[in-house]
Coordinates of C-alpha atoms in Angstrom, one line a residue:
M272 CA -15.7 -10.2 -6.7
A273 CA -18.5 -9.8 -5.7
G274 CA -19.8 -7.4 -9.1
K275 CA -17.1 -5.0 -10.1
R276 CA -18.0 -2.0 -11.7
K277 CA -17.5 -1.1 -15.8
D278 CA -14.8 1.2 -17.4
K279 CA -17.2 3.3 -19.6
D280 CA -14.0 5.7 -21.4
N281 CA -16.2 6.2 -23.7
S282 CA -19.5 7.0 -22.3
S283 CA -21.5 10.5 -22.6
S284 CA -22.7 12.9 -19.9
D285 CA -24.2 15.2 -18.9
D286 CA -21.6 17.2 -17.0
S287 CA -20.3 20.7 -18.1
S288 CA -18.6 21.1 -20.7
S289 CA -15.8 22.8 -18.9
E290 CA -15.7 19.2 -17.5
D291 CA -15.3 17.8 -20.6
D292 CA -12.8 19.6 -21.6
I293 CA -10.4 18.7 -18.7
K294 CA -11.4 15.1 -19.7
K295 CA -10.6 15.4 -23.4
K296 CA -7.4 17.6 -23.5
K297 CA -4.1 15.2 -22.9
L298 CA -2.0 17.5 -20.7
K299 CA 1.8 17.2 -21.0
T300 CA 4.7 16.5 -17.7
N301 CA 8.1 16.5 -17.8
T302 CA 8.3 14.1 -15.1
P303 CA 7.3 11.0 -16.4
L304 CA 6.6 7.6 -13.8
I305 CA 9.5 5.4 -14.1
K306 CA 8.5 3.1 -17.5
V307 CA 9.1 -0.3 -16.2
S308 CA 7.6 -3.4 -14.1
V309 CA 9.3 -3.5 -10.5
T310 CA 9.5 -6.7 -9.0
S311 CA 12.1 -8.4 -7.6
N312 CA 12.2 -11.0 -11.5
D313 CA 13.5 -7.4 -12.7
N314 CA 15.7 -6.6 -10.3
K315 CA 19.1 -6.5 -11.6
N316 CA 20.8 -5.3 -8.6
K317 CA 19.2 -6.8 -5.8
Q318 CA 22.5 -7.0 -3.5
L319 CA 23.0 -3.3 -3.9
T320 CA 19.0 -2.7 -3.4
D321 CA 18.4 -5.3 -0.4
I322 CA 21.9 -3.9 1.5
L323 CA 20.2 0.0 0.9
T324 CA 16.2 -1.0 2.0
E325 CA 18.2 -2.8 5.0
L326 CA 20.1 0.1 6.3
S327 CA 17.2 3.2 5.3
V328 CA 14.8 1.0 8.0
F329 CA 17.6 1.6 10.9
E330 CA 17.5 5.2 9.3
K331 CA 13.4 5.7 9.3
N332 CA 13.4 4.1 13.2
K333 CA 16.2 6.6 14.1
G334 CA 13.7 8.9 13.5
Q335 CA 16.0 9.9 10.3
V336 CA 13.2 10.8 7.7
H337 CA 15.2 12.4 5.7
R338 CA 17.7 10.0 5.0
F339 CA 14.9 7.2 5.1
T340 CA 13.0 8.7 1.8
A341 CA 16.9 9.6 0.4
Y342 CA 17.3 6.0 0.4
R343 CA 14.3 4.8 -0.5
K344 CA 14.6 7.1 -3.7
A345 CA 17.8 5.4 -5.0
V346 CA 16.8 2.2 -4.1
L347 CA 13.6 3.0 -6.7
S348 CA 15.8 3.8 -9.2
I349 CA 18.6 1.3 -8.7
K350 CA 15.4 -0.9 -9.3
A351 CA 14.3 -0.1 -11.8
Y352 CA 17.7 -0.1 -14.0
P353 CA 17.7 -2.5 -16.3
H354 CA 21.7 -2.9 -16.2
E355 CA 24.3 -4.5 -13.6
I356 CA 25.5 -1.7 -11.4
K357 CA 29.2 -1.5 -12.3
S358 CA 30.5 1.3 -9.7
G359 CA 29.0 4.0 -7.6
L360 CA 30.0 6.3 -10.4
E361 CA 27.6 4.7 -13.0
A362 CA 24.7 4.4 -10.0
Q363 CA 25.1 8.8 -9.8
K364 CA 23.5 9.0 -13.9
L365 CA 20.3 7.7 -11.6
D366 CA 17.7 9.7 -9.6
G367 CA 18.0 10.4 -6.3
V368 CA 21.9 8.2 -6.2
G369 CA 24.3 11.5 -5.2
A370 CA 27.9 11.2 -4.1
K371 CA 27.3 9.3 -0.2
I372 CA 25.2 6.7 -1.5
A373 CA 27.2 6.6 -4.7
K374 CA 30.3 5.9 -1.8
K375 CA 28.7 3.3 -0.3
I376 CA 27.7 1.5 -4.0
D377 CA 31.0 1.3 -4.7
E378 CA 32.0 -0.3 -1.0
I379 CA 29.2 -3.1 -1.4
L380 CA 30.3 -4.1 -4.7
K381 CA 33.8 -3.9 -3.3
T382 CA 33.6 -5.8 -0.3
G383 CA 29.7 -7.1 -0.5
D384 CA 28.7 -5.2 2.4
L385 CA 28.6 -2.2 3.7
K386 CA 30.6 -1.0 7.2
K387 CA 27.6 1.2 8.7
L388 CA 25.5 -1.5 8.1
K389 CA 27.6 -3.7 10.1
S390 CA 27.9 -1.0 12.8
Q391 CA 24.0 -0.2 12.5
N392 CA 22.9 -4.2 13.0
Q393 CA 25.8 -4.2 16.7
D394 CA 23.9 -1.4 17.7
E395 CA 21.3 -3.2 20.8
T396 CA 19.3 -0.5 20.7
L397 CA 19.1 0.1 17.0
T398 CA 18.3 -4.1 16.5
A399 CA 16.2 -4.1 19.4
I400 CA 14.3 -0.8 18.3
N401 CA 13.6 -2.3 14.7
Q402 CA 12.3 -5.9 15.9
L403 CA 10.0 -4.4 18.2
S404 CA 8.8 -2.3 15.6
R405 CA 8.1 -5.3 13.1
V406 CA 5.2 -5.9 15.2
T407 CA 1.9 -4.4 14.3
G408 CA 0.6 -1.8 15.9
I409 CA 4.2 -0.6 17.6
G410 CA 5.8 2.2 15.2
P411 CA 9.3 3.5 16.0
Q412 CA 8.7 5.7 18.4
K413 CA 6.7 3.5 20.7
A414 CA 9.6 0.6 20.6
K415 CA 12.0 3.5 21.4
S416 CA 10.3 3.8 24.3
L417 CA 9.9 -0.1 24.9
V418 CA 13.5 -0.2 24.5
E419 CA 14.1 2.7 27.2
E420 CA 12.1 1.2 29.6
G421 CA 14.1 -2.5 29.2
I422 CA 12.0 -4.2 26.8
K423 CA 14.4 -5.5 24.0
T424 CA 12.8 -8.7 22.6
I425 CA 9.5 -10.4 21.5
D426 CA 9.9 -12.7 24.4
D427 CA 10.3 -9.4 27.0
L428 CA 7.2 -7.4 25.0
K429 CA 5.0 -10.7 26.2
K430 CA 6.0 -10.4 29.5
I431 CA 4.6 -7.4 29.8
K432 CA 1.9 -8.1 27.4
N433 CA -1.2 -7.0 29.8
T434 CA 0.0 -3.1 29.1
L435 CA 0.1 -3.3 25.9
T436 CA -3.1 -1.3 23.4
H437 CA -5.1 -4.2 21.9
H438 CA -3.8 -3.9 18.0
Q439 CA -0.4 -4.7 20.1
Q440 CA -2.0 -7.1 21.9
I441 CA -3.1 -8.6 18.4
G442 CA 0.0 -7.8 16.7
L443 CA 2.0 -9.8 19.2
K444 CA -0.3 -13.3 19.5
Y445 CA 0.6 -13.6 15.5
F446 CA 3.9 -11.5 15.6
S447 CA 5.7 -15.0 13.7
E448 CA 2.4 -15.2 11.0
F449 CA 2.2 -12.0 9.9
E450 CA 5.8 -12.0 9.0
Q451 CA 5.3 -14.5 6.6
R452 CA 4.1 -13.5 3.4
V453 CA 0.6 -14.5 2.4
P454 CA 0.6 -16.6 -1.0
R455 CA -1.6 -15.7 -4.4
K456 CA -3.6 -19.0 -4.6
E457 CA -4.5 -18.4 -1.0
I458 CA -5.5 -14.8 -1.6
E459 CA -8.0 -16.1 -4.2
V460 CA -9.7 -18.2 -1.5
F461 CA -11.2 -15.9 0.5
E462 CA -11.0 -13.3 -2.3
K463 CA -14.5 -15.7 -3.4
L464 CA -15.1 -16.4 0.1
V465 CA -15.3 -12.7 1.3
S466 CA -17.1 -12.8 -2.5
N467 CA -19.5 -14.8 -2.1
S468 CA -20.4 -13.2 1.8
L469 CA -21.1 -9.8 0.0
F470 CA -23.4 -10.9 -2.6
S471 CA -25.6 -12.9 0.1
I472 CA -25.8 -9.8 1.4
D473 CA -26.6 -7.6 -1.6
P474 CA -26.0 -8.7 -5.4
N475 CA -25.5 -5.1 -6.2
I476 CA -22.5 -4.8 -3.8
I477 CA -19.2 -4.5 -6.0
S478 CA -15.3 -5.4 -4.3
Q479 CA -12.1 -5.5 -5.1
V480 CA -8.6 -7.6 -3.8
C481 CA -6.0 -4.2 -3.7
G482 CA -2.4 -4.3 -3.0
S483 CA 0.2 -6.0 -4.5
Y484 CA -2.6 -8.3 -5.0
R485 CA -4.0 -6.6 -7.9
R486 CA -0.8 -5.4 -9.2
G487 CA 0.5 -9.1 -9.9
L488 CA 2.8 -10.2 -7.4
E489 CA 2.7 -13.6 -5.9
S490 CA 3.0 -12.9 -2.8
S491 CA 1.8 -10.1 -0.5
G492 CA 1.8 -8.8 3.2
D493 CA -1.8 -8.3 3.9
I494 CA -4.8 -9.1 2.5
D495 CA -6.6 -5.5 1.4
I496 CA -10.3 -5.3 0.4
L497 CA -12.0 -2.2 -1.0
I498 CA -16.2 -2.3 -1.5
S499 CA -18.8 -0.2 -2.9
H500 CA -22.6 -0.1 -3.5
P501 CA -24.1 2.2 -6.4
N502 CA -26.3 3.9 -2.8
F503 CA -23.1 4.5 -0.8
T504 CA -22.3 7.9 -2.4
L505 CA -20.0 11.1 -0.8
E506 CA -22.7 12.6 0.6
M507 CA -23.6 9.8 2.8
K508 CA -20.2 9.6 4.0
D509 CA -19.3 13.7 4.1
K510 CA -23.1 13.3 6.5
K511 CA -21.6 10.1 8.7
K512 CA -24.9 8.5 7.2
T513 CA -23.3 4.7 6.6
F514 CA -24.5 1.5 5.4
N515 CA -24.2 -1.7 7.6
I516 CA -22.5 -3.9 4.5
I517 CA -19.2 -3.4 6.7
E518 CA -21.0 -5.0 9.8
K519 CA -22.8 -7.7 8.5
L520 CA -19.9 -8.9 6.2
V521 CA -18.4 -9.5 9.2
E522 CA -20.5 -11.6 10.8
S523 CA -20.9 -13.6 8.1
L524 CA -17.0 -14.4 7.9
K525 CA -17.2 -15.1 11.8
K526 CA -20.1 -17.4 11.5
K527 CA -17.8 -19.2 8.7
H528 CA -15.1 -19.2 11.3
I529 CA -12.9 -16.7 8.4
L530 CA -12.4 -14.0 10.9
I531 CA -11.1 -14.6 14.3
D532 CA -10.0 -11.7 16.0
D533 CA -10.5 -8.2 15.2
L534 CA -8.5 -5.2 15.6
S535 CA -11.2 -2.2 14.7
L536 CA -14.3 -2.4 13.3
G537 CA -16.2 0.7 12.1
P538 CA -19.3 1.5 9.5
L539 CA -16.4 2.5 6.7
K540 CA -13.6 0.3 7.6
Y541 CA -12.6 -3.6 9.1
M542 CA -8.9 -4.2 10.2
G543 CA -9.1 -7.7 11.7
V544 CA -7.5 -11.4 12.1
C545 CA -8.3 -14.2 9.1
K546 CA -7.3 -17.6 8.5
L547 CA -8.8 -20.5 5.9
V548 CA -10.3 -23.1 7.6
S549 CA -9.0 -26.6 7.3
T550 CA -11.7 -28.0 4.6
E551 CA -10.2 -24.7 2.2
I552 CA -7.2 -26.3 0.9
S553 CA -5.0 -28.8 1.9
E554 CA -2.0 -26.3 3.1
Q555 CA -1.4 -25.6 6.5
H556 CA -3.3 -22.4 7.6
I557 CA -2.0 -19.5 9.5
A558 CA -3.7 -16.1 10.5
R559 CA -2.9 -13.3 8.0
R560 CA -4.1 -9.6 8.4
I561 CA -7.3 -9.1 6.6
D562 CA -8.1 -5.1 5.7
F563 CA -12.4 -4.2 4.5
K564 CA -12.8 -0.6 3.5
L565 CA -16.0 1.0 2.2
I566 CA -15.8 3.9 -0.3
P567 CA -18.5 5.7 -2.1
Y568 CA -19.5 4.8 -5.3
E569 CA -18.4 8.2 -6.9
S570 CA -14.9 7.6 -5.5
Y571 CA -14.8 3.9 -6.8
Y572 CA -11.8 4.3 -9.2
F573 CA -9.8 7.2 -6.9
G574 CA -10.1 4.4 -4.1
L575 CA -9.3 1.5 -6.9
L576 CA -6.1 3.5 -7.8
H577 CA -4.9 4.1 -4.3
N578 CA -5.3 1.6 -2.7
T579 CA -3.5 -0.6 -5.7
G580 CA -1.1 1.2 -5.3
S581 CA 2.5 0.8 -4.7
D582 CA 2.8 3.5 -2.3
E583 CA 5.5 5.5 -4.7
F584 CA 3.4 4.9 -8.1
N585 CA 0.6 6.8 -6.2
R586 CA 3.2 9.5 -4.9
Q587 CA 4.5 10.5 -7.4
M588 CA 1.3 10.2 -9.6
R589 CA 0.1 12.7 -7.1
G590 CA 3.2 14.9 -7.6
I591 CA 2.2 15.1 -11.4
A592 CA -1.6 15.9 -10.8
L593 CA -0.5 18.6 -8.2
K594 CA 2.1 20.4 -11.4
Q595 CA -1.1 19.7 -13.9
G596 CA -3.2 22.0 -11.5
F597 CA -5.6 19.0 -9.9
T598 CA -5.4 17.6 -6.3
L599 CA -5.4 14.1 -5.9
S600 CA -6.6 12.1 -3.6
E601 CA -8.3 8.4 -2.7
Y602 CA -11.8 9.7 -3.2
S603 CA -11.2 12.5 -5.8
I604 CA -9.6 14.7 -8.1
N605 CA -10.6 18.5 -8.1
K606 CA -9.2 21.6 -10.2
L607 CA -7.1 23.8 -8.7
S608 CA -7.4 27.5 -9.5
K609 CA -5.0 29.4 -7.9
G610 CA -4.0 26.8 -5.0
V611 CA -7.4 26.9 -4.1
K612 CA -9.5 23.7 -4.8
N613 CA -12.6 23.3 -6.7
E614 CA -14.9 22.2 -4.0
T615 CA -17.1 20.0 -7.3
P616 CA -15.3 17.1 -8.1
I617 CA -14.2 15.5 -11.3
L618 CA -16.2 12.5 -11.9
V619 CA -14.5 9.6 -13.6
N620 CA -16.2 5.9 -14.5
S621 CA -12.1 4.4 -15.3
E622 CA -9.2 4.6 -13.3
K623 CA -7.5 5.4 -17.2
E624 CA -10.2 8.7 -17.0
I625 CA -7.9 9.6 -13.9
F626 CA -4.4 9.4 -16.1
D627 CA -5.8 11.3 -19.2
I628 CA -7.2 13.8 -17.2
I629 CA -3.4 14.9 -15.7
G630 CA -2.1 13.6 -19.2
M631 CA -0.3 11.0 -17.8
E632 CA 0.6 7.7 -20.1
Y633 CA -2.2 4.8 -18.4
Y634 CA -0.2 2.1 -16.2
P635 CA -2.2 -1.1 -15.9
P636 CA -1.6 -2.0 -12.5
N637 CA 0.2 -5.0 -12.8
K638 CA 3.1 -1.7 -14.5
R639 CA 2.8 0.1 -10.8
N640 CA 4.8 -1.6 -8.6
L641 CA 7.4 1.1 -7.9

């Protein structure tokens, strides 16, 4: 996009020798990440994972966080398994698949369905909560509250739209469009439009489309773009001093009729709605969700790692970092000493250096689809 930082894995540094030692030392870990790229094409057990994923969503919307997490963990293990599962007993060999989930797997393999899921689908309250939660800006608790008030469908929601927050109204307005995935080739067009606008603002701005797009998938739920500038530092962010890059970018894209609605606008982040104009590509265009995030220059690779995902990949990587005595965030990596974080962050010049610091094998973006 509008300029990119080059990785400098072998670059010299004036940092302290202790920091250099941390970077050079390959630490060992007993909890490596799953070593496969998990996409729908790799999944040998799609029927199992689809049903268990649907069940996990119901549990999440009921507020059963532990059950949701348990199902999600099982789904990730099953997706990564390179063979077709023939029984619950076979599945129990996988991380996160216990006796109860194994029993459900046997039922799915035998009947092609799950009695518990059928029961959930027949529960009008749960079904309504599940549907309303799909509107951006409405979480499970808000959906539950709405259902208790007699609001059970999208049509019901439209009748009371004036009582909703601005964010929820936008989610309702574009509900059917936001439900559709964004094709990769469409994101490529947005990427070029944003890159050109940023370059016209300042040629030194760097940016990158993140999320599932950067992980190489053919479609995405929305468009997430990370932005930075050599003069925007951690110190400036912490002292609330900000550039007006986001504001200028939004103004530029509105003039081009690319941004059509706003969710929120601040100096560090914009959330909104975009749509290609008819002259871009020949297909019929629909509204898409788009976010811009401005991040300090020292944090660029940490932000890139975090915003690329996947969520599960990030969770596992942060866990490994903690076991190796570090705390990892989207802004920095810091050494821990007796559980206390060293306030001086370790600087890096590439994503790979972050992996090296915690002794973890490097995974390129297309291998992070966990």
